[in-house]
Amino acid sequence: MTTGSMRPLIGRGEELAAVRRRFAALGDGPALVGVAGDPGLGTTRLLAEIAAWAARAGAHVCTTNPEALPRALPALPAPTAAPVVVIVDDVHRCGEAAREALTGLLETPRDGMLLVLGYRPRQCPPALLAALTAAHPGRHAEHLDLAPLDRAGAEEFAGAGLCARHKATLHQDSGGNPRLLALLAASCEGPGGCPGDVPGTRPFAARAAAPLLAEVAALGPQARLVAHAAAVLGEPAEPDALAEVAELDRAAVLAAVDELLAADVLRAGAVPGHVEFRHPLLARLVHTAVPGGWRLEAHGRARTHHRAHGRPAIRRARHAEQACRPGDESGATELAAAADEMLATSPATAGAWYTAAARLLPAAPAHRARRRELLAAAAAAAVRSGRADLARAALAAREQLLDGSGRAVGAADAAEPRARLAELAGDLPRAREIRHAALAELAAAPGGADPHRAAALWTAFAAAAGSDHPAQVLARAEEAVRAAAAHGADEALHAHALAARGTAHLAAGEASAALRDARAAARIADTLTDRAVALRPGALDCLARLETELEQYGPAVRHFTRGLDSARRTGQWPAATALAAGLAALLLRQGRFPQAAARAEEAVRCSELAGGQEPRALALCLRAQVALEVHTPETAVAVARAACTLAAADGAWWHRSRLALAAAELAAGDALGALETLAGAALADPLRAPLPTAERLALAETLCGARLAVGRADAARAAADQARELAGRTGLAGLRVQALLLAAAVAESPAEAIAPAEEALAAAAACGHAADEGWARVALARARTRLGEREQADRHLSAAAYTATACSAARLGREVAAAGAEAAAPAAPAEEAYMLSQREYEISQLVSQGCTNRQIARSLGVSHKTVETHLGRIFAKLEVSSRAEIANMIGRNTVVARPRARAKSLAGAS
């Protein structure tokens, strides 16, 4: 048997290794390897791989099935020099003759034989299963239980051609079962190809579905009918419900259930007396294969059964959606009530049910307002689940139902989904305009504003402030808190409003007021039910971001994690993107870079399902920041440029993506490019930049480093002064650390750098910023080296190297290595300490202008290698280890060029 046309075997390396070990030990006696696996886990595929390997290893291989086993055994060769490998698949299907032959082989094993048996333990008769697993004194045995593939294995199995939605949900939907993975992968039309359907409604690819449907087709007619009834019910079902839907008597249903359980199509449910499909995906597949006319009538019977037994609307909704005809008001009522309940657990399903309810309502004018409300609710649910396409379709349908009096500018009932769509597209001014108009419409309403809707709009208005004036933002936040407190019924909304007000206070430099609001919001948030969190995940996101800015890292991690778990579980991908990115940013601050990288990648995956370009820009900004710390600067530049491409000019991430790009360009040695990027984004003044406070400090850091690199020491000191002012406004320790590190960087002498670097070291340790401790130690090491205090410098470098390794901080590690090389370089003679050759001086000047090595080579007409050689000499002569220090010395005129005549004489003497 060959595997040339087979899919590569994935995730079964341990099982193959176990078989090889048993094969290699056949000299110690015969062996048995039992391979147990549920349907679809790849037992047959693994046995084929074992057969091919054994043949290559020189064994005589006999691959058979239970029916042919009695005939195959007598034909086996006697063991000679070559071992014999007998492989039997589907052992659970053994008939009487095959069972006797196999039992004899198990009880009297032959020398030099490896027996490999594949079977499904749930379908294996107890006596046979006992014989397979019993110990035998004359035989070595190993029993392998196949497990589902993990996430990485599932992605490798499915390949790279999936759309974002299938890729993100593939492992969860399939449970890692290879056969189900193949079914989902075959049903995906690739990136940009899958239409915007509600998940679970698309037909499955016929070829991939055939093996699964064949299991049902092989059953008896009544068992097939009961399987169809179970698929229509779509949940754990009791025999009475199956009997009513299948239109069979109870005795026939019980007999059919026994057959389905024996075939492992159905399994016993968690509730006694109930049965369900072995996997939800199999239930969905069988449902699509049920004849259409019978299926519609069966859903009607299921709905009738549930109503007669007082089942809740959420259990009847699926059947009402399928069976009710337009004009059925009771069906619409059931669907709307069920959608309200489902909104917290599956917004995608809730949105589909809202849409179905609007479709079922009569077309008469009396129902027009209610249909508009339902379509607005459908749009809001679709936005929650990242289905911007479905949200726009629902809003378009709602627009068609507006009469002259209903065409208000604000359209308050649909304002929030419209505003969220604008935000997802990066149009913050449009989102603010929509909310402002909706609030005006509510205020002018004849009966007064709907208090809950008004409070929600005010809170969203304040939370998505963008670059508005701080006083305006704070006024909105005050109104949001007042409205939420007055409404009182929505505690999550109250917590969200308090967090938004705290964010506004912090932006205005009022850290103590921000901390009070954060603590008040946290007290409410920590009492919220899971349902309340699921209905408003933005509350925890807003609160956790405020706590991060206030350096309250413990509560922030708790709130980010709870919100992210809820958003993931309920399929709210825009919220999940924001929460994962926020947690990644927090972990970056703490220097926990591997964890930050994992969360940033999760944000990228979620952003692909979030339904807009802004979430993708957000996720890529975080990926670029992580890449800067743990990968190469060139990688960070590429990712940041991708984020800049996606970020809209009026969105929240336009300025931040440019800042990320500038930081990466600076790290890559392109200081001039970094300054140009910042200037093009109007980010030359940290005190007035349209950024949160912490990112203004990051801007000051990038400006300071770039200006030092091009020899603008005075301008660099100005940026460091601005950083000190920003940090002083808030009094936060983490921001103070950054300001102190900049003060050390711009110090005019090593002695002046020591005090701010030591203060930064103590402050970083106090606030838990591990990586910043490393940067402070590097600054101290450089200063001590230049003062001739080598022992202290080495101590700081050793500690910084340990920090870089512990944090997986590649950028810090490179700087530690550079500082170590600087410390190890021998001192130059005093009379030539700052004297360079003419060519070295030319290169130093170009370095001070921010030119890269390749740019210098092109400018001087020399090779890239020549430039690198000269730079090595320059570093040694000037006793420096970075381009920024060269630029600083050129700017202070402490470097001169050796006269040409002398240079020639020295060259000749050498």
CSV table of N, CA and C in Angstrom, one decimal, residues 391-466:
chain,number,residue,atom,x,y,z
A,391,ALA,N,-25.6,43.4,9.0
A,391,ALA,CA,-26.1,44.6,9.6
A,391,ALA,C,-26.5,45.7,8.6
A,392,ARG,N,-25.7,45.8,7.6
A,392,ARG,CA,-26.1,46.8,6.5
A,392,ARG,C,-27.3,46.4,5.8
A,393,ALA,N,-27.5,45.0,5.6
A,393,ALA,CA,-28.7,44.5,4.9
A,393,ALA,C,-29.9,44.8,5.7
A,394,ALA,N,-29.8,44.6,7.0
A,394,ALA,CA,-30.9,44.8,7.9
A,394,ALA,C,-31.3,46.3,8.0
A,395,LEU,N,-30.3,47.1,8.0
A,395,LEU,CA,-30.6,48.6,8.1
A,395,LEU,C,-31.2,49.0,6.7
A,396,ALA,N,-30.7,48.5,5.6
A,396,ALA,CA,-31.3,48.8,4.3
A,396,ALA,C,-32.8,48.4,4.3
A,397,ALA,N,-33.1,47.2,4.8
A,397,ALA,CA,-34.5,46.7,4.8
A,397,ALA,C,-35.3,47.6,5.7
A,398,ARG,N,-34.7,48.1,6.8
A,398,ARG,CA,-35.4,49.0,7.7
A,398,ARG,C,-35.7,50.3,7.0
A,399,GLU,N,-34.8,50.8,6.3
A,399,GLU,CA,-35.0,52.1,5.6
A,399,GLU,C,-36.2,52.0,4.6
A,400,GLN,N,-36.4,50.9,4.0
A,400,GLN,CA,-37.5,50.7,3.1
A,400,GLN,C,-38.8,50.8,3.7
A,401,LEU,N,-38.9,50.6,5.1
A,401,LEU,CA,-40.1,50.6,5.8
A,401,LEU,C,-40.4,52.0,6.4
A,402,LEU,N,-39.5,53.0,6.2
A,402,LEU,CA,-39.7,54.3,6.8
A,402,LEU,C,-40.7,55.1,5.9
A,403,ASP,N,-41.7,55.7,6.6
A,403,ASP,CA,-42.6,56.6,5.9
A,403,ASP,C,-42.0,58.0,6.1
A,404,GLY,N,-42.8,59.0,5.7
A,404,GLY,CA,-42.3,60.4,5.8
A,404,GLY,C,-42.0,60.8,7.2
A,405,SER,N,-42.9,60.5,8.1
A,405,SER,CA,-42.7,60.9,9.5
A,405,SER,C,-41.6,60.2,10.2
A,406,GLY,N,-41.2,59.0,9.7
A,406,GLY,CA,-40.2,58.2,10.4
A,406,GLY,C,-38.8,58.4,9.9
A,407,ARG,N,-38.6,59.3,8.9
A,407,ARG,CA,-37.3,59.5,8.4
A,407,ARG,C,-36.5,60.6,9.1
A,408,ALA,N,-36.4,60.5,10.4
A,408,ALA,CA,-35.7,61.4,11.3
A,408,ALA,C,-34.2,61.2,11.0
A,409,VAL,N,-33.5,62.3,11.2
A,409,VAL,CA,-32.0,62.3,10.9
A,409,VAL,C,-31.3,61.3,11.9
A,410,GLY,N,-31.7,61.4,13.2
A,410,GLY,CA,-31.1,60.6,14.2
A,410,GLY,C,-31.5,59.1,14.1
A,411,ALA,N,-32.7,58.8,13.8
A,411,ALA,CA,-33.2,57.4,13.8
A,411,ALA,C,-32.7,56.7,15.0
A,412,ALA,N,-33.2,57.1,16.2
A,412,ALA,CA,-32.6,56.7,17.4
A,412,ALA,C,-32.6,55.2,17.6
A,413,ASP,N,-33.7,54.5,17.1
A,413,ASP,CA,-33.7,53.0,17.4
A,413,ASP,C,-32.6,52.3,16.7
A,414,ALA,N,-32.1,52.9,15.6
A,414,ALA,CA,-31.0,52.2,14.8
A,414,ALA,C,-29.7,53.0,14.9
A,415,ALA,N,-29.6,54.0,15.8
A,415,ALA,CA,-28.5,54.8,15.8
A,415,ALA,C,-27.2,54.1,16.2
A,416,GLU,N,-27.3,53.2,17.2
A,416,GLU,CA,-26.1,52.5,17.7
A,416,GLU,C,-25.5,51.6,16.7
A,417,PRO,N,-26.3,50.7,16.0
A,417,PRO,CA,-25.6,49.9,15.0
A,417,PRO,C,-25.0,50.7,13.8
A,418,ARG,N,-25.7,51.8,13.5
A,418,ARG,CA,-25.2,52.7,12.4
A,418,ARG,C,-23.9,53.3,12.9
A,419,ALA,N,-23.8,53.8,14.1
A,419,ALA,CA,-22.6,54.4,14.6
A,419,ALA,C,-21.5,53.4,14.8
A,420,ARG,N,-21.8,52.2,15.2
A,420,ARG,CA,-20.8,51.1,15.3
A,420,ARG,C,-20.2,50.7,13.9
A,421,LEU,N,-21.1,50.7,12.9
A,421,LEU,CA,-20.6,50.4,11.6
A,421,LEU,C,-19.6,51.5,11.1
A,422,ALA,N,-19.9,52.8,11.4
A,422,ALA,CA,-19.0,53.9,11.1
A,422,ALA,C,-17.7,53.7,11.8
A,423,GLU,N,-17.7,53.3,13.1
A,423,GLU,CA,-16.5,53.1,13.8
A,423,GLU,C,-15.7,52.0,13.3
A,424,LEU,N,-16.3,50.9,12.9
A,424,LEU,CA,-15.6,49.8,12.3
A,424,LEU,C,-14.9,50.2,11.0
A,425,ALA,N,-15.5,51.1,10.3
A,425,ALA,CA,-14.9,51.6,9.0
A,425,ALA,C,-13.9,52.7,9.3
A,426,GLY,N,-13.7,53.1,10.5
A,426,GLY,CA,-12.8,54.2,10.8
A,426,GLY,C,-13.3,55.6,10.6
A,427,ASP,N,-14.6,55.8,10.7
A,427,ASP,CA,-15.2,57.1,10.5
A,427,ASP,C,-15.8,57.6,11.8
A,428,LEU,N,-14.9,58.0,12.7
A,428,LEU,CA,-15.3,58.5,14.0
A,428,LEU,C,-16.2,59.7,14.0
A,429,PRO,N,-15.9,60.7,13.1
A,429,PRO,CA,-16.8,61.9,13.0
A,429,PRO,C,-18.2,61.5,12.7
A,430,ARG,N,-18.3,60.6,11.7
A,430,ARG,CA,-19.7,60.1,11.4
A,430,ARG,C,-20.4,59.4,12.5
A,431,ALA,N,-19.7,58.6,13.3
A,431,ALA,CA,-20.3,58.0,14.4
A,431,ALA,C,-20.7,59.0,15.5
A,432,ARG,N,-19.9,60.0,15.7
A,432,ARG,CA,-20.3,61.0,16.7
A,432,ARG,C,-21.6,61.8,16.2
A,433,GLU,N,-21.6,62.1,14.9
A,433,GLU,CA,-22.7,62.8,14.3
A,433,GLU,C,-24.0,62.0,14.5
A,434,ILE,N,-23.9,60.7,14.2
A,434,ILE,CA,-25.1,59.8,14.3
A,434,ILE,C,-25.6,59.8,15.8
A,435,ARG,N,-24.7,59.7,16.7
A,435,ARG,CA,-25.2,59.6,18.1
A,435,ARG,C,-25.7,61.0,18.6
A,436,HIS,N,-25.1,62.1,18.2
A,436,HIS,CA,-25.5,63.4,18.5
A,436,HIS,C,-26.9,63.6,18.0
A,437,ALA,N,-27.2,63.3,16.8
A,437,ALA,CA,-28.5,63.5,16.2
A,437,ALA,C,-29.5,62.6,16.9
A,438,ALA,N,-29.1,61.4,17.2
A,438,ALA,CA,-30.1,60.5,17.9
A,438,ALA,C,-30.5,61.0,19.3
A,439,LEU,N,-29.5,61.6,20.0
A,439,LEU,CA,-29.8,62.1,21.3
A,439,LEU,C,-30.7,63.3,21.2
A,440,ALA,N,-30.5,64.1,20.2
A,440,ALA,CA,-31.4,65.3,19.9
A,440,ALA,C,-32.8,64.8,19.6
A,441,GLU,N,-32.9,63.7,18.8
A,441,GLU,CA,-34.2,63.2,18.5
A,441,GLU,C,-34.9,62.7,19.8
A,442,LEU,N,-34.2,62.0,20.6
A,442,LEU,CA,-34.8,61.4,21.9
A,442,LEU,C,-35.2,62.6,22.8
A,443,ALA,N,-34.4,63.6,22.9
A,443,ALA,CA,-34.8,64.7,23.7
A,443,ALA,C,-36.1,65.4,23.3
A,444,ALA,N,-36.3,65.4,21.9
A,444,ALA,CA,-37.5,66.1,21.4
A,444,ALA,C,-38.7,65.2,21.3
A,445,ALA,N,-38.5,63.9,21.7
A,445,ALA,CA,-39.6,63.0,21.6
A,445,ALA,C,-40.8,63.4,22.4
A,446,PRO,N,-42.0,63.3,22.0
A,446,PRO,CA,-43.2,63.8,22.7
A,446,PRO,C,-43.3,63.2,24.1
A,447,GLY,N,-43.1,62.0,24.3
A,447,GLY,CA,-43.2,61.4,25.7
A,447,GLY,C,-41.9,61.5,26.5
A,448,GLY,N,-40.9,62.2,26.0
A,448,GLY,CA,-39.6,62.2,26.7
A,448,GLY,C,-38.7,61.1,26.2
A,449,ALA,N,-37.5,61.2,26.5
A,449,ALA,CA,-36.5,60.3,26.0
A,449,ALA,C,-36.6,58.9,26.7
A,450,ASP,N,-36.4,57.9,25.9
A,450,ASP,CA,-36.3,56.5,26.5
A,450,ASP,C,-35.0,56.5,27.3
A,451,PRO,N,-35.1,56.4,28.7
A,451,PRO,CA,-34.0,56.6,29.5
A,451,PRO,C,-32.8,55.6,29.3
A,452,HIS,N,-33.1,54.3,29.0
A,452,HIS,CA,-32.1,53.4,28.8
A,452,HIS,C,-31.3,53.7,27.5
A,453,ARG,N,-32.1,54.0,26.4
A,453,ARG,CA,-31.5,54.2,25.1
A,453,ARG,C,-30.6,55.5,25.2
A,454,ALA,N,-31.1,56.5,25.9
A,454,ALA,CA,-30.4,57.8,26.1
A,454,ALA,C,-29.1,57.5,26.8
A,455,ALA,N,-29.2,56.8,27.9
A,455,ALA,CA,-28.0,56.5,28.7
A,455,ALA,C,-27.0,55.7,27.9
A,456,ALA,N,-27.4,54.7,27.1
A,456,ALA,CA,-26.5,53.9,26.3
A,456,ALA,C,-25.8,54.8,25.2
A,457,LEU,N,-26.6,55.7,24.6
A,457,LEU,CA,-26.0,56.6,23.6
A,457,LEU,C,-25.0,57.6,24.2
A,458,TRP,N,-25.4,58.2,25.4
A,458,TRP,CA,-24.4,59.1,26.1
A,458,TRP,C,-23.1,58.3,26.4
A,459,THR,N,-23.2,57.1,26.9
A,459,THR,CA,-22.1,56.3,27.3
A,459,THR,C,-21.2,56.0,26.1
A,460,ALA,N,-21.8,55.6,25.0
A,460,ALA,CA,-21.1,55.3,23.8
A,460,ALA,C,-20.4,56.6,23.2
A,461,PHE,N,-21.1,57.7,23.3
A,461,PHE,CA,-20.6,59.0,22.9
A,461,PHE,C,-19.4,59.3,23.6
A,462,ALA,N,-19.4,59.1,25.0
A,462,ALA,CA,-18.2,59.5,25.8
A,462,ALA,C,-17.1,58.5,25.6
A,463,ALA,N,-17.4,57.2,25.5
A,463,ALA,CA,-16.4,56.2,25.4
A,463,ALA,C,-15.6,56.2,24.1
A,464,ALA,N,-16.3,56.7,23.0
A,464,ALA,CA,-15.6,56.8,21.7
A,464,ALA,C,-15.3,58.2,21.4
A,465,ALA,N,-14.6,58.9,22.3
A,465,ALA,CA,-14.4,60.3,22.2
A,465,ALA,C,-13.4,60.7,21.1
A,466,GLY,N,-12.4,59.8,20.8
A,466,GLY,CA,-11.4,60.2,19.8
A,466,GLY,C,-10.6,61.3,20.2
